[in-house]
mmCIF file of C-alpha atoms (C1' of nucleotides) in Angstrom:
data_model
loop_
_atom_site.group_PDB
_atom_site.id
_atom_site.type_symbol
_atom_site.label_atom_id
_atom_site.label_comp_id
_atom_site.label_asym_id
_atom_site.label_seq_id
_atom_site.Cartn_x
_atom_site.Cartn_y
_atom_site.Cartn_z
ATOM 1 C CA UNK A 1158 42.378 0.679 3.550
ATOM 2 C CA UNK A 1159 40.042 3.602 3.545
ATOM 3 C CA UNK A 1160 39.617 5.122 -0.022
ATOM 4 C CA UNK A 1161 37.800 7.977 -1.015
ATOM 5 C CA UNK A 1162 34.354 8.461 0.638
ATOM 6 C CA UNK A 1163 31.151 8.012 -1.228
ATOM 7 C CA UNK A 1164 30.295 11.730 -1.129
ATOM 8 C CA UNK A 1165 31.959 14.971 0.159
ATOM 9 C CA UNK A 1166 29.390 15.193 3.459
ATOM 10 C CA UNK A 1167 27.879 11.778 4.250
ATOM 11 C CA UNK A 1168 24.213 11.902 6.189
ATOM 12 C CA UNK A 1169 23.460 12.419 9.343
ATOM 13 C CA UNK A 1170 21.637 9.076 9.813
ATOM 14 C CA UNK A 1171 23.739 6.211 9.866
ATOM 15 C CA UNK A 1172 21.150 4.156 8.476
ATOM 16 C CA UNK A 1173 21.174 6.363 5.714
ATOM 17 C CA UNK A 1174 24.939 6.453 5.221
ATOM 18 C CA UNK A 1175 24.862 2.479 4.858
ATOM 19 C CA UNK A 1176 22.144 2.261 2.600
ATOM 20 C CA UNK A 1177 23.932 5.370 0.293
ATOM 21 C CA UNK A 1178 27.410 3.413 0.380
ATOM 22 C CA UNK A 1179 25.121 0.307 -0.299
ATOM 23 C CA UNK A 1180 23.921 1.946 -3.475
ATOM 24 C CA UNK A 1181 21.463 -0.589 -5.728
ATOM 25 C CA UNK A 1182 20.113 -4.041 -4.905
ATOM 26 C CA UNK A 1183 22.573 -5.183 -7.725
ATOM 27 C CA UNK A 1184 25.298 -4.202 -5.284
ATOM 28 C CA UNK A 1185 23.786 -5.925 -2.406
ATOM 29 C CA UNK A 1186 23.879 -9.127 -5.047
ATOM 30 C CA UNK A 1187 27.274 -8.671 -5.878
ATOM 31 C CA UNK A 1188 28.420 -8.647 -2.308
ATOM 32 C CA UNK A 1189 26.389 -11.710 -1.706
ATOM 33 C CA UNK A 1190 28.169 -13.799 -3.878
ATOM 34 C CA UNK A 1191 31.499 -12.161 -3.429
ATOM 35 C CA UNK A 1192 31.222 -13.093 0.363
ATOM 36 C CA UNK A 1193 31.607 -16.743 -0.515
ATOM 37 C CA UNK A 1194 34.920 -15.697 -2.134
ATOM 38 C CA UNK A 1195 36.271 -14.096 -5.213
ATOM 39 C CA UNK A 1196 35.026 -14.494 -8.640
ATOM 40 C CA UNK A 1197 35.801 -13.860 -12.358
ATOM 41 C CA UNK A 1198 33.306 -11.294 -14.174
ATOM 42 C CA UNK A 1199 31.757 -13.851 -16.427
ATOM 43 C CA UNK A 1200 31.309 -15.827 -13.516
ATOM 44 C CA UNK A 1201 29.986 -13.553 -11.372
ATOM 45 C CA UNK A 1202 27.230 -12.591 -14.434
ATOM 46 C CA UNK A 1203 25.638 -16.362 -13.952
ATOM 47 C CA UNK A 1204 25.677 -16.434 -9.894
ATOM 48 C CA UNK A 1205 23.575 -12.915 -10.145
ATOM 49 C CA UNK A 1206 21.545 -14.768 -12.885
ATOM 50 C CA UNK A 1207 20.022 -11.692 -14.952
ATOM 51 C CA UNK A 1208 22.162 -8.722 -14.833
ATOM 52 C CA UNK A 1209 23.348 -7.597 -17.908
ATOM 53 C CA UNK A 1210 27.003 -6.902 -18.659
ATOM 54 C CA UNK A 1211 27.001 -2.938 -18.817
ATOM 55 C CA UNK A 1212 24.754 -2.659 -15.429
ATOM 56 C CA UNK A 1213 27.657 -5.461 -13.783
ATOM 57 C CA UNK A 1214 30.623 -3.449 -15.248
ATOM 58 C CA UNK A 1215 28.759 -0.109 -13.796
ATOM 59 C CA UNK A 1216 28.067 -1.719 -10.208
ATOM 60 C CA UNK A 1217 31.369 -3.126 -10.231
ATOM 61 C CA UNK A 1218 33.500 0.243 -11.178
ATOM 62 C CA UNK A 1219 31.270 2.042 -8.357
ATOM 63 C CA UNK A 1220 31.662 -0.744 -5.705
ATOM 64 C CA UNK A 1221 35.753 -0.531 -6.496
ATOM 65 C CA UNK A 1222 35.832 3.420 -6.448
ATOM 66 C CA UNK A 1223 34.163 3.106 -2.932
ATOM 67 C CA UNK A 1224 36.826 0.992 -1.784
ATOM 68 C CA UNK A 1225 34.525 -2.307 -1.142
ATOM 69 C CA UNK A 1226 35.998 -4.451 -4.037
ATOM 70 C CA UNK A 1227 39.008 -5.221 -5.173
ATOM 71 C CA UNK A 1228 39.890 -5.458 -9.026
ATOM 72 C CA UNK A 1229 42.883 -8.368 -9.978
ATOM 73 C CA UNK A 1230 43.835 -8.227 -13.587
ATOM 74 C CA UNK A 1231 46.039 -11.214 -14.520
ATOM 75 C CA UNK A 1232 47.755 -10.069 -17.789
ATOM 76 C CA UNK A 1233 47.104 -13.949 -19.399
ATOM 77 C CA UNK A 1234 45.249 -14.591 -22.836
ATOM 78 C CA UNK A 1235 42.986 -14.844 -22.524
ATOM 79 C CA UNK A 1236 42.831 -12.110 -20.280
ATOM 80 C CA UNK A 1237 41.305 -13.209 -16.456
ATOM 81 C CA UNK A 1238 39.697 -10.629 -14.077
ATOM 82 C CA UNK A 1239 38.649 -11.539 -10.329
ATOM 83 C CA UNK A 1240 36.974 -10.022 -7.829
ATOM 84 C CA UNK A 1241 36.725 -9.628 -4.483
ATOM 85 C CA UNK A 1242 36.012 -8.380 -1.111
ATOM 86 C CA UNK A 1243 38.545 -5.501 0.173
ATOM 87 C CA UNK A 1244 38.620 -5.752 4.296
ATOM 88 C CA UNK A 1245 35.953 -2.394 4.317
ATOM 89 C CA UNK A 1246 33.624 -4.560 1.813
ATOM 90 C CA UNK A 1247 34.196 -7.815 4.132
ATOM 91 C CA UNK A 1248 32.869 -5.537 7.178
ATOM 92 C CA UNK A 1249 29.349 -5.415 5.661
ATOM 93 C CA UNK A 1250 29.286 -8.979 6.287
ATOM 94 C CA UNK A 1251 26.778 -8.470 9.300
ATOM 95 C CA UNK A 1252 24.374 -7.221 7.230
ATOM 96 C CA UNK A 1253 24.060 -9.079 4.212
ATOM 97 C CA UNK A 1254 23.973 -12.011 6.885
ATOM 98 C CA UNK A 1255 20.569 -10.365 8.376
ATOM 99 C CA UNK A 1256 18.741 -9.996 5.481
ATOM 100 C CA UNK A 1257 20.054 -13.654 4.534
ATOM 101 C CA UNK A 1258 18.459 -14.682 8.117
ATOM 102 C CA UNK A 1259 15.625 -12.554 7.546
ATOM 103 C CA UNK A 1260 14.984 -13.990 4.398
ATOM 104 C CA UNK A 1261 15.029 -17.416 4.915
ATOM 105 C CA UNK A 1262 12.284 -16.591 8.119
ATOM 106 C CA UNK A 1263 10.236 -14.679 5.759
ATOM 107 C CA UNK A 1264 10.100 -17.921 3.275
ATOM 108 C CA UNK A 1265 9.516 -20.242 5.924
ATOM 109 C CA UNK A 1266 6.438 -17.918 6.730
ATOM 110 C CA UNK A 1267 4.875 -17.812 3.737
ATOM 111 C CA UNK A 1268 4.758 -21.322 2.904
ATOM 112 C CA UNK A 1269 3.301 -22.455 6.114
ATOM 113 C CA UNK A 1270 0.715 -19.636 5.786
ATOM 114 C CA UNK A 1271 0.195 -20.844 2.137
ATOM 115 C CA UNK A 1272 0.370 -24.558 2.908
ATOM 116 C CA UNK A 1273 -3.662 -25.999 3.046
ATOM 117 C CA UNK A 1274 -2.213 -28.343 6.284
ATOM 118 C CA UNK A 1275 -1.559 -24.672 7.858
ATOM 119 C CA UNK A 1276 -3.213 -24.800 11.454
ATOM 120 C CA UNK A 1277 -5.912 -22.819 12.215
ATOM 121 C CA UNK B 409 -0.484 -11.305 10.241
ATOM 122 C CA UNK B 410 0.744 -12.198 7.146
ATOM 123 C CA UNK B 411 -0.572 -10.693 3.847
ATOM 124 C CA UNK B 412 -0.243 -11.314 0.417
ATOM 125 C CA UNK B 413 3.377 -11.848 -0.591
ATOM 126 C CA UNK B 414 5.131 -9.597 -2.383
ATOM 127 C CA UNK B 415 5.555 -11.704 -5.509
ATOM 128 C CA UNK B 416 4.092 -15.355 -6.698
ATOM 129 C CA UNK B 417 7.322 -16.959 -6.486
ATOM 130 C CA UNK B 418 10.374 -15.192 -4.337
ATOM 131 C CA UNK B 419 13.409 -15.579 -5.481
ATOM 132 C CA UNK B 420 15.768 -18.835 -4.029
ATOM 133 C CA UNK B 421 17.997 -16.640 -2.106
ATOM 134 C CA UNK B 422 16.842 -15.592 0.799
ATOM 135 C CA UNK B 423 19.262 -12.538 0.936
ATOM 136 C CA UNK B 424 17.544 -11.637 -2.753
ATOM 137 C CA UNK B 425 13.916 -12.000 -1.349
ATOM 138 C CA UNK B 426 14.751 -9.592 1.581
ATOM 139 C CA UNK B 427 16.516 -6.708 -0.819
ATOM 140 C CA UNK B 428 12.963 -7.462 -2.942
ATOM 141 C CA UNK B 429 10.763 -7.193 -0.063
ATOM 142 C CA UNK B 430 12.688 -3.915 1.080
ATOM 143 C CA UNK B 431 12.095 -2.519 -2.049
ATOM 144 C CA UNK B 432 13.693 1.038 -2.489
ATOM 145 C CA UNK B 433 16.420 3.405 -0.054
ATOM 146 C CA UNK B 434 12.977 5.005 0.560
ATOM 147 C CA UNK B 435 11.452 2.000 2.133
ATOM 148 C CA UNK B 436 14.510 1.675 4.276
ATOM 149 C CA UNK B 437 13.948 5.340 5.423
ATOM 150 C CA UNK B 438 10.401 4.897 6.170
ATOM 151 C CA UNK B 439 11.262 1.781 8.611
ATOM 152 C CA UNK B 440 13.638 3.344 10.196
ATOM 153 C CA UNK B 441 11.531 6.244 11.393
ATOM 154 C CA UNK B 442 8.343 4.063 12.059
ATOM 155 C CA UNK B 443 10.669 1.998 14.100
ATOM 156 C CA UNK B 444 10.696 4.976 16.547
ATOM 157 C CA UNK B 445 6.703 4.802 16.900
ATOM 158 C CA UNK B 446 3.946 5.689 14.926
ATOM 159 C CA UNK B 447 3.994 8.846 12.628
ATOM 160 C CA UNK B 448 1.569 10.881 10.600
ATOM 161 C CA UNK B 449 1.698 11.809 7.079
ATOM 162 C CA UNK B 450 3.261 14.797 7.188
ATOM 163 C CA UNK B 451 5.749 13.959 10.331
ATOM 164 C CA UNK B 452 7.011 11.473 8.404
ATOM 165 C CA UNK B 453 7.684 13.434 5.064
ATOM 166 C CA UNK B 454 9.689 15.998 7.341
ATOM 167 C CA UNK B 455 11.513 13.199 9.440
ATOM 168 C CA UNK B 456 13.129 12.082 5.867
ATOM 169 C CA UNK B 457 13.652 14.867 5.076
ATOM 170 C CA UNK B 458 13.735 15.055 1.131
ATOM 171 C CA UNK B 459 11.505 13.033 -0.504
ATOM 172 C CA UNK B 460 8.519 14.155 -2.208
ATOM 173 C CA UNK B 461 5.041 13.883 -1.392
ATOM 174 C CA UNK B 462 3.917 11.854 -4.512
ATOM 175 C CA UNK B 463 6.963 9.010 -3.578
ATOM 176 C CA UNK B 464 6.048 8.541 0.229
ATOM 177 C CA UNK B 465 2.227 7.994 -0.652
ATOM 178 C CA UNK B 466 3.416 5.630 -3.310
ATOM 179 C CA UNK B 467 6.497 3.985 -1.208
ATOM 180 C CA UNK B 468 3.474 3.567 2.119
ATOM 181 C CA UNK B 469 0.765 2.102 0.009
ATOM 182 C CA UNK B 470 3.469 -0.324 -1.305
ATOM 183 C CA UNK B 471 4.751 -1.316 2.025
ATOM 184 C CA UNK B 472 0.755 -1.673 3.541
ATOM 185 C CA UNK B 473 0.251 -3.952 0.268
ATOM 186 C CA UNK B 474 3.166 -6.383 1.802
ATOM 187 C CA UNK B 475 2.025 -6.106 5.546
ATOM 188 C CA UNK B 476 5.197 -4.253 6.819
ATOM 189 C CA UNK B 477 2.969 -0.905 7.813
ATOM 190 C CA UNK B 478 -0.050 -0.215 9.323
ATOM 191 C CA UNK B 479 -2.431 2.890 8.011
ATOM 192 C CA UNK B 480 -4.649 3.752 10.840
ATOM 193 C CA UNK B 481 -7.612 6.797 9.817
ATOM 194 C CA UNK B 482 -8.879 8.728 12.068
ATOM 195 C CA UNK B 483 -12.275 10.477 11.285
ATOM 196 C CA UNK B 484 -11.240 13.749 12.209
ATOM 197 C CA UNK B 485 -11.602 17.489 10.762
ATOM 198 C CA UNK B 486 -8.961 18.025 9.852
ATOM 199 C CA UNK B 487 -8.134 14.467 9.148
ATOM 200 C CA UNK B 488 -5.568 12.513 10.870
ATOM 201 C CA UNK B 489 -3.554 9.358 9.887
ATOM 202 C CA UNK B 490 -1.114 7.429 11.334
ATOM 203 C CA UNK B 491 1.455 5.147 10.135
ATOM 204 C CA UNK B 492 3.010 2.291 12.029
ATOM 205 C CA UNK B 493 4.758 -0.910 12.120
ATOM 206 C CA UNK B 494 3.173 -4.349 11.482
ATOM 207 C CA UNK B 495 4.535 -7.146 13.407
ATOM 208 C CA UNK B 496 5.781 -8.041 10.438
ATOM 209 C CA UNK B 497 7.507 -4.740 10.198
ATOM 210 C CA UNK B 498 8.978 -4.900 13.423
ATOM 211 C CA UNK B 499 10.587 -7.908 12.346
ATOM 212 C CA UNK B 500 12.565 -6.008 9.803
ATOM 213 C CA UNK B 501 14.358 -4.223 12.771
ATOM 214 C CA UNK B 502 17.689 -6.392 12.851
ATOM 215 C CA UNK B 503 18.309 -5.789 9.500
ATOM 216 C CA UNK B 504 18.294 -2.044 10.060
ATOM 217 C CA UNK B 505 19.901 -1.897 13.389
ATOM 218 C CA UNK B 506 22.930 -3.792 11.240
ATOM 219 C CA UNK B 507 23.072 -0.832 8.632
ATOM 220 C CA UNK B 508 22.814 1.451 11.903
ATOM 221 C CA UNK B 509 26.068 0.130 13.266
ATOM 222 C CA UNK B 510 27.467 -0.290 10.285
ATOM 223 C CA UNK B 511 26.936 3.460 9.042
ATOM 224 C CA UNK B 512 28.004 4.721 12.560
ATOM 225 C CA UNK B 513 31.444 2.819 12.158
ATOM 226 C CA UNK B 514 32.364 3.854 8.376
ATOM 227 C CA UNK B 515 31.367 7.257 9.880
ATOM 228 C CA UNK B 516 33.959 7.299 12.138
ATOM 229 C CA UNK B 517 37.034 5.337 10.079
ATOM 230 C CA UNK B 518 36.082 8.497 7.937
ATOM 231 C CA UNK B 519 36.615 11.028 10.690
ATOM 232 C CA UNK B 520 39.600 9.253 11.916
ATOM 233 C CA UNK B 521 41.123 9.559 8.366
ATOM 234 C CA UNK B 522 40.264 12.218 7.265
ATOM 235 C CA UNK B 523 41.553 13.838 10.908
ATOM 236 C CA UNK B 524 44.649 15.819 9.955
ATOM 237 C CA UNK B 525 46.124 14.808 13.603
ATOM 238 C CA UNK B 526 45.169 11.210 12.586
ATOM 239 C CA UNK B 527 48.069 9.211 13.609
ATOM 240 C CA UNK B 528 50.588 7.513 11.391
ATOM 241 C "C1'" DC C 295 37.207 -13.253 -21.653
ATOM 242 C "C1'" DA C 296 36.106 -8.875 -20.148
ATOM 243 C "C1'" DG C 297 34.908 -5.320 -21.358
ATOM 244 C "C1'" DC C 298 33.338 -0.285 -24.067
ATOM 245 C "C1'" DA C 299 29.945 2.440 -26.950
ATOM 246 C "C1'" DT C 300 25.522 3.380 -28.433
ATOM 247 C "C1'" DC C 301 20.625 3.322 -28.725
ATOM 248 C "C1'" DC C 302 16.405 3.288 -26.618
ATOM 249 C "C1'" DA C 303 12.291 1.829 -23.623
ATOM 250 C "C1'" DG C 304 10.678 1.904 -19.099
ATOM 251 C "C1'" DT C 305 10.682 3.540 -14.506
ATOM 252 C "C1'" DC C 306 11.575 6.845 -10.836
ATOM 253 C "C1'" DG C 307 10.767 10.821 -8.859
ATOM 254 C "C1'" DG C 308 10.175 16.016 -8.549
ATOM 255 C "C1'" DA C 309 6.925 20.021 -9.397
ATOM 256 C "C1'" DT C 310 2.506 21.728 -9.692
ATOM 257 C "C1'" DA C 311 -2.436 22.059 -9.288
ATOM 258 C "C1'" DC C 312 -6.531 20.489 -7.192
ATOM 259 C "C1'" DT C 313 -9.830 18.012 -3.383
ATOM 260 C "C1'" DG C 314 -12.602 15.608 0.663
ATOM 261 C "C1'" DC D 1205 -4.158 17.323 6.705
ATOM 262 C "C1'" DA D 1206 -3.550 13.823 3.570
ATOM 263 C "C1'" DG D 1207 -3.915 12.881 -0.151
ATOM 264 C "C1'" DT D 1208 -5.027 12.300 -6.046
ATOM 265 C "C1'" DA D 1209 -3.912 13.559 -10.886
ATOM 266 C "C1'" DT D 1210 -0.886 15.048 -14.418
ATOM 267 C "C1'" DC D 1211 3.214 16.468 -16.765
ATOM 268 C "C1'" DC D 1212 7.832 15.754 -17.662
ATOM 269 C "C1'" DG D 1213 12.904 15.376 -17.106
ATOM 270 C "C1'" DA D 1214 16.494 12.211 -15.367
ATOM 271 C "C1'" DC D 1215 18.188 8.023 -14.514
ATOM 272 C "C1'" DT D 1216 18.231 2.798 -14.915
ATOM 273 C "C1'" DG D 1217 18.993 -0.945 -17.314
ATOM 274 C "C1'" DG D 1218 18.457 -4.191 -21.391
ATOM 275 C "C1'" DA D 1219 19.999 -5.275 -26.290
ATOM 276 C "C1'" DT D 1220 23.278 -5.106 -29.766
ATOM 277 C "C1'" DG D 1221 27.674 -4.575 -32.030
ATOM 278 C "C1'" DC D 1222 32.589 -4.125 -31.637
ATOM 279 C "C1'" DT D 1223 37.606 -4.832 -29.483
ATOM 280 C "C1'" DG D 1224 42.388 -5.893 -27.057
#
DNA sequence: CAGCATCCAGTCGGATACTG
DNA sequence: CAGTATCCGACTGGATGCTG
């Protein structure tokens, strides 16, 4: 399962290990919607909504070297591609779920604080 | 407690908003130290270790703007500030106690594999 | 469809010098 | 000590054109 690590001596920190492996909040985005299952590259393109097709590629290649996605090729015509999760990338599940709980607290917040019915 | 948001609209996904919010891997670095107590300037700069003076001024004033940290002055000679946690920063704290675990883990699959007496 | 190659603007971030 | 100001190189990422 384990592939190649991310770099030859990883951090002390653990925190800082995660967010290195994590890399770019266009692989946090990625994992997101790969999480709900795999996905085709075009398809992937309109879930993240506005990356462009070199930066996906990029993420993608990086993400694969690291040993957190998998790359299917099915030799068809025209030719298909999927992604998805390998176990490693399915074990960062915990933490895309946090921000996801975070974030949905954090939204909640800020339109009660912005709604003019707010309490006072 | 809560400040101006970050953006006038966030993002639908609440898993997007948070990586938004976070910002950079600086940001992430500067929680998790502040989550260990308040910090000065210059305690903090050395606690992470590598970044450069211009970035952390830039990366705190950024994360005061969105009411995660707390800049406290103190009208000394020589003059003394102090950096802390908003409530709304400690709120952040799951999110980076899940990269904490996570990091410590994929530390040690690494270890393990990378063990020549790593069994088979 | 799923890319690769190239160009190029904008941003990030380090180094350095100076200040209340 | 805790910054501000400036310069500048490196990297990020979008746009466009082409291909198996």
């Amino acid at each position: 399962m384990m592939t190649k690590p991310l770099v030859n001596s990883l951090p002390d920190c653990p925190v800082e290990t995660t967010v290195l492996l994590l890399g770019s909040k266009w692989n946090i985005l990625i994992l997101r919607d790969l999480l709900q299952g795999p996905l085709r590259f075009t398809e992937l393109q309109r879930s993240i909504g506005s990356i462009s097709q070199k930066v996906l590629t990029s993420k993608l290649r990086e993400m694969e070297e690291r040993g957190i996605i998998h790359r299917q090729i099915f030799p068809e015509v025209p030719p298909r591609v999927e992604y998805s999760l390998t176990e490693l990338g399915l074990t960062l599940k915990p933490i895309i779920d946090s921000m996801y709980q975070w974030g949905e607290w954090y939204k909640n917040q800020i339109s009660y604080s912005t709604d003019p019915s707010f309490p006072r």
